[in-house]
CSV table of C-alpha atoms in Angstrom, one decimal:
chain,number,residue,atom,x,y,z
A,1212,UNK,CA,-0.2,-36.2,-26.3
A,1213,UNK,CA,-0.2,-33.6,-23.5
A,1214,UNK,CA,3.2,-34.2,-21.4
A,1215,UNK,CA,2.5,-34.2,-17.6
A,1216,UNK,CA,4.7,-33.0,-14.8
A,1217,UNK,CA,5.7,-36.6,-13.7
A,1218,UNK,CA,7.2,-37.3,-17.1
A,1219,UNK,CA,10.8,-35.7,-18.0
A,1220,UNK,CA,10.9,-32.4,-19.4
A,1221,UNK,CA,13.0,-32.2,-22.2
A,1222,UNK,CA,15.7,-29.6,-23.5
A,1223,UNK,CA,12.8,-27.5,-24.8
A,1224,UNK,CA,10.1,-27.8,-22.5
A,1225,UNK,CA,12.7,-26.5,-19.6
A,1226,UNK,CA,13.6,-23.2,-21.9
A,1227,UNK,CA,9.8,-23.0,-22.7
A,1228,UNK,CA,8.8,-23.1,-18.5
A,1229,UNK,CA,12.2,-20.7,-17.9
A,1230,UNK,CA,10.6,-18.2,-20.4
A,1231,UNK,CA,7.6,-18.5,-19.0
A,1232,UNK,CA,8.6,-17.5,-15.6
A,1233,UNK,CA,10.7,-14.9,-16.3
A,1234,UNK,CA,7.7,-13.4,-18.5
A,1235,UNK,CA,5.5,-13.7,-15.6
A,1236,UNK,CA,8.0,-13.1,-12.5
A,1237,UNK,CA,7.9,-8.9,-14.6
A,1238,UNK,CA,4.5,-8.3,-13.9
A,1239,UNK,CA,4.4,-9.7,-10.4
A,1240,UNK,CA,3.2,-8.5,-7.7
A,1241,UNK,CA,-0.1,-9.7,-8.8
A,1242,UNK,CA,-2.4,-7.4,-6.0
A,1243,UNK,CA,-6.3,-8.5,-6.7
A,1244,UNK,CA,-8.9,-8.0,-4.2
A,1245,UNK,CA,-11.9,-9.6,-4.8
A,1246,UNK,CA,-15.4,-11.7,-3.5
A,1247,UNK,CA,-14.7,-15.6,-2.4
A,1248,UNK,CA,-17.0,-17.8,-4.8
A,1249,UNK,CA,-18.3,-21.6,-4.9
A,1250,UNK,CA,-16.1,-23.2,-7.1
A,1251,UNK,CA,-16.3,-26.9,-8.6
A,1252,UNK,CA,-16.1,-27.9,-4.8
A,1253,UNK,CA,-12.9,-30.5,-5.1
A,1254,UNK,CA,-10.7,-28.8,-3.0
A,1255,UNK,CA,-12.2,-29.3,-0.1
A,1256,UNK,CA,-13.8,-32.8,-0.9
A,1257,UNK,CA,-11.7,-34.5,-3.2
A,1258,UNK,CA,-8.2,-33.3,-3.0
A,1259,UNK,CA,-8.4,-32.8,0.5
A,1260,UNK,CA,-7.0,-29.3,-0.1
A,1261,UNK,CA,-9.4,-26.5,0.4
A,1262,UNK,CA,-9.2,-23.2,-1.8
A,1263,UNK,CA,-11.1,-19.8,-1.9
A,1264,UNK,CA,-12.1,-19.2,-5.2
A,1265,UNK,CA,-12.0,-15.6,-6.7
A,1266,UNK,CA,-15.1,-13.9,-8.2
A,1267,UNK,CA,-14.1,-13.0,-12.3
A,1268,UNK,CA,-15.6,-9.6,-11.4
A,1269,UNK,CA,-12.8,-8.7,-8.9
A,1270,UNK,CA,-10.1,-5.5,-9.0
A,1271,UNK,CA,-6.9,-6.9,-10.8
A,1272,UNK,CA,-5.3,-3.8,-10.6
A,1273,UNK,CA,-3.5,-3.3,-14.1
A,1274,UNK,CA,-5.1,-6.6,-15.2
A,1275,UNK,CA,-8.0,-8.0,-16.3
A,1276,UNK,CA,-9.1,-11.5,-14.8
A,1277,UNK,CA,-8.4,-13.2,-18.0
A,1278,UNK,CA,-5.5,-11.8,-18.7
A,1279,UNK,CA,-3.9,-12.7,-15.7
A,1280,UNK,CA,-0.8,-15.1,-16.9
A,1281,UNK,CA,-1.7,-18.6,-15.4
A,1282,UNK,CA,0.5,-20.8,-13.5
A,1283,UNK,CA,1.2,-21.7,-9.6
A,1284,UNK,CA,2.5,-19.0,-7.1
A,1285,UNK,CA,3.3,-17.7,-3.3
A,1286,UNK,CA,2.1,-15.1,-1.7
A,1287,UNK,CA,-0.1,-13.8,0.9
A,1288,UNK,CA,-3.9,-13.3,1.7
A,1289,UNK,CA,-6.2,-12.0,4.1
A,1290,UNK,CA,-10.3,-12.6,4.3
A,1291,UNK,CA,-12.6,-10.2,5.3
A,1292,UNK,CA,-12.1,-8.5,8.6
A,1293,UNK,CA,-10.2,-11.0,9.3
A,1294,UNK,CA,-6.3,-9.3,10.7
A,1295,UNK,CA,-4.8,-12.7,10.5
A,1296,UNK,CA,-2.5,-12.6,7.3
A,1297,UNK,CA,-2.2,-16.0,6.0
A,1298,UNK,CA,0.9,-17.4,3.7
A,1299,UNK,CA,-0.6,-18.4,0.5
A,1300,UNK,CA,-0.4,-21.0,-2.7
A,1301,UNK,CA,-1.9,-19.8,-5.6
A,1302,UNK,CA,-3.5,-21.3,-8.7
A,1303,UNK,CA,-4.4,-19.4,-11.5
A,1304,UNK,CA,-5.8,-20.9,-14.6
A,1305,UNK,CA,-7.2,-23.8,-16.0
A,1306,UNK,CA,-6.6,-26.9,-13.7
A,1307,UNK,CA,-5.8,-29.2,-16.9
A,1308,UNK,CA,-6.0,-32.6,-15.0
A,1309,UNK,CA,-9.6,-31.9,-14.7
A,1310,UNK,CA,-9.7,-29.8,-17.8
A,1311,UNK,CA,-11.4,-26.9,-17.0
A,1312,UNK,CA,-12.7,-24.8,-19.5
A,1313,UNK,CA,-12.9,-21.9,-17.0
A,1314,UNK,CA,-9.9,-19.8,-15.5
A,1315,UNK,CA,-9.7,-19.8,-11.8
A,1316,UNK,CA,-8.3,-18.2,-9.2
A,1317,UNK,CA,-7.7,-20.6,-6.2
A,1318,UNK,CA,-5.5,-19.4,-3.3
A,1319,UNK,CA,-5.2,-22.0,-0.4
A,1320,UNK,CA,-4.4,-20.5,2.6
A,1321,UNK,CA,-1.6,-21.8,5.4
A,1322,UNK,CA,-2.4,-21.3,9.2
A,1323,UNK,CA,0.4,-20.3,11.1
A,1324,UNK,CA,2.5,-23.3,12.7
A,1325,UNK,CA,1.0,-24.5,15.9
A,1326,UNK,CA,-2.6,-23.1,14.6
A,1327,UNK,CA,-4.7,-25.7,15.3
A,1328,UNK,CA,-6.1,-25.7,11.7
A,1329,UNK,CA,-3.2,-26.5,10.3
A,1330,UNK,CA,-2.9,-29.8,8.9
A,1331,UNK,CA,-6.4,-30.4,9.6
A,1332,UNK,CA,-7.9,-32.1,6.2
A,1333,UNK,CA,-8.0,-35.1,5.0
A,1334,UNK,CA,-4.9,-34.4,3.0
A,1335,UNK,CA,-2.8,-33.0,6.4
A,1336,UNK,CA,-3.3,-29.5,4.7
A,1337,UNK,CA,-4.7,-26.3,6.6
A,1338,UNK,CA,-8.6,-26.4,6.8
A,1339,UNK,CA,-10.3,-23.1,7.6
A,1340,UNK,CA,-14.1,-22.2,7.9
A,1341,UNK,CA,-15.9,-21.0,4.5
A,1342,UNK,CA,-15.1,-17.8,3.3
A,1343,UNK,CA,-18.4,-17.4,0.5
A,1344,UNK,CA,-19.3,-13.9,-0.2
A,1345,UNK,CA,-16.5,-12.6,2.0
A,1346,UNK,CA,-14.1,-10.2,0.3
A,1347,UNK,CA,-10.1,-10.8,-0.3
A,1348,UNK,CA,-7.2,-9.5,-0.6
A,1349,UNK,CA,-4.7,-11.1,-2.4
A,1350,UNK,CA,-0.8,-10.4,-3.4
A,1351,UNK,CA,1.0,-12.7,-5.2
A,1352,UNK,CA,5.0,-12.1,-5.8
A,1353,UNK,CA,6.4,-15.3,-7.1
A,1354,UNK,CA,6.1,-18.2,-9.6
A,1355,UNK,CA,6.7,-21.4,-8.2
A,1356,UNK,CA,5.7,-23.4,-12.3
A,1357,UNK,CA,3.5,-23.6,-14.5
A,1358,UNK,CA,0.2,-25.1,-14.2
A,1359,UNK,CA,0.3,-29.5,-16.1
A,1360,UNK,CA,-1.9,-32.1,-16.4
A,1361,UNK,CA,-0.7,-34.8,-13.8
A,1362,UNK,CA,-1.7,-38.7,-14.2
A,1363,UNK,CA,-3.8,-38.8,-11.5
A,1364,UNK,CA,-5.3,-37.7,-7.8
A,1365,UNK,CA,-2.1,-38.7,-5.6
A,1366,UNK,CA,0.5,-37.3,-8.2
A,1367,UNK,CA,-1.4,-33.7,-8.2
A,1368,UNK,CA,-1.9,-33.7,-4.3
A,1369,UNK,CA,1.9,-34.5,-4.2
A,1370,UNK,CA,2.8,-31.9,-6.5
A,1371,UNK,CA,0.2,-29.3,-4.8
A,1372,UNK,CA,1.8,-30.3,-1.3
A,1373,UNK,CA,5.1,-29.5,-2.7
A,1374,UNK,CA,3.7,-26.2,-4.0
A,1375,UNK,CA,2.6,-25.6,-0.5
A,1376,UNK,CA,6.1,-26.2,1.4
A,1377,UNK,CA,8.1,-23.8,-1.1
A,1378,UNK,CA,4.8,-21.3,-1.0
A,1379,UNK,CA,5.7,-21.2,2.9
A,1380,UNK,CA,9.2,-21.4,3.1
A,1381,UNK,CA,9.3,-18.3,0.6
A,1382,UNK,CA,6.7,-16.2,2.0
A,1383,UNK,CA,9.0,-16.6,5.3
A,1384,UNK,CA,11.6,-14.7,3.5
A,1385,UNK,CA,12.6,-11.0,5.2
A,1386,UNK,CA,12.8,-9.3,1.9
A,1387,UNK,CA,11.7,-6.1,1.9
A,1388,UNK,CA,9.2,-6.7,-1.3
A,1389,UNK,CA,7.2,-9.5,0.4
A,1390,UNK,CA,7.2,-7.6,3.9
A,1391,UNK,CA,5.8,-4.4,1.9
A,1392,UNK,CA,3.1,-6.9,-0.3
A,1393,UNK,CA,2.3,-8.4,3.0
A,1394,UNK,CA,1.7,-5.0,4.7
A,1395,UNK,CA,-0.4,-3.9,1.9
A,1396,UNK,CA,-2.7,-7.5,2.4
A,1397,UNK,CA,-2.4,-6.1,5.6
A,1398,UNK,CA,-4.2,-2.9,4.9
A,1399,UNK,CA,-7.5,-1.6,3.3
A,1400,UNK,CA,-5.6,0.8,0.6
A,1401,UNK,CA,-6.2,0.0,-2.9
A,1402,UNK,CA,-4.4,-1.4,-5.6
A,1403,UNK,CA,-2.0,1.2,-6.6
């Protein structure tokens, strides 16, 4: 059987995740701009926890959207003409409690504290309007874990909220790498 993220992670699995992130944490930041998509719509409705799904037929830069290494991270991401720059938690791959046989790409994005949007759905997460057909730009420069099957609804909202809080409190940081990724979200430059 699959273990899930609310069972103890053995001796192995730990050096396994550790590998993992410092495999991924080399290739960040992930910079992909891209179109917001209708996804499988539980987000907003059953999680409580709205997300703007990425189009597979974005710009990756370096990457392809399949080869783009799954697992949850921070970063930041701005909408359309939108100036507002938004502190992000980001999901890419498979969503194994609901066993997806598609990769996605899922930011949710944080209002600002004292937005009014901000806690605002059903979980107490930040709502914002749609964002369908509108164009994104995303930057991703951290690994927060790796993407596990949970035993059910509550125990992934928990774990998602969690992923939310350290998605915030380390986008917050002054370091000059997330303050240059956020400029560049910022900007309309490309990739590069």
């Amino acid at each position: 059987a699959t273990p899930t993220y609310q069972e103890s992670t053995t001796m192995a699995e730990a050096a396994s995740q550790k590998s993992q992130a410092d495999h991924v944490s080399e290739r960040l930041p992930l910079r992909m701009i891209s179109q917001v998509v209708r996804g499988f719509g539980r987000g907003s409705s059953e999680l409580g926890i709205p997300t703007a799904n990425l189009s597979e037929d974005g710009d990756y830069g370096n990457s392809n959207f399949d080869d783009l290494p799954t697992g949850i991270y921070w970063g930041f991401a701005r909408v359309g003409d939108d100036t507002q720059v938004y502190k992000t938690a980001c999901s890419i791959g498979y969503n194994p409690t609901y066993k997806n046989k598609s990769k996605t790409i899922e930011p949710h994005l944080i209002a600002p504290t004292g937005d009014t949007r901000r806690h605002a759905s059903t979980c107490k997460e930040t709502i914002l309007s749609d964002f369908y057909d509108r164009k994104i730009r995303l930057s991703l420069l951290g690994y927060l874990r790796p993407e596990l099957p949970f035993e059910g609804i509550d125990k992934l909202i928990s774990a998602i909220k969690n992923d939310i809080r350290n998605a915030e409190d380390l986008a917050s940081s002054s370091d000059p790498a997330a303050i240059v990724e956020k400029d560049w979200v910022q900007s309309n430059s490309g990739i590069s």
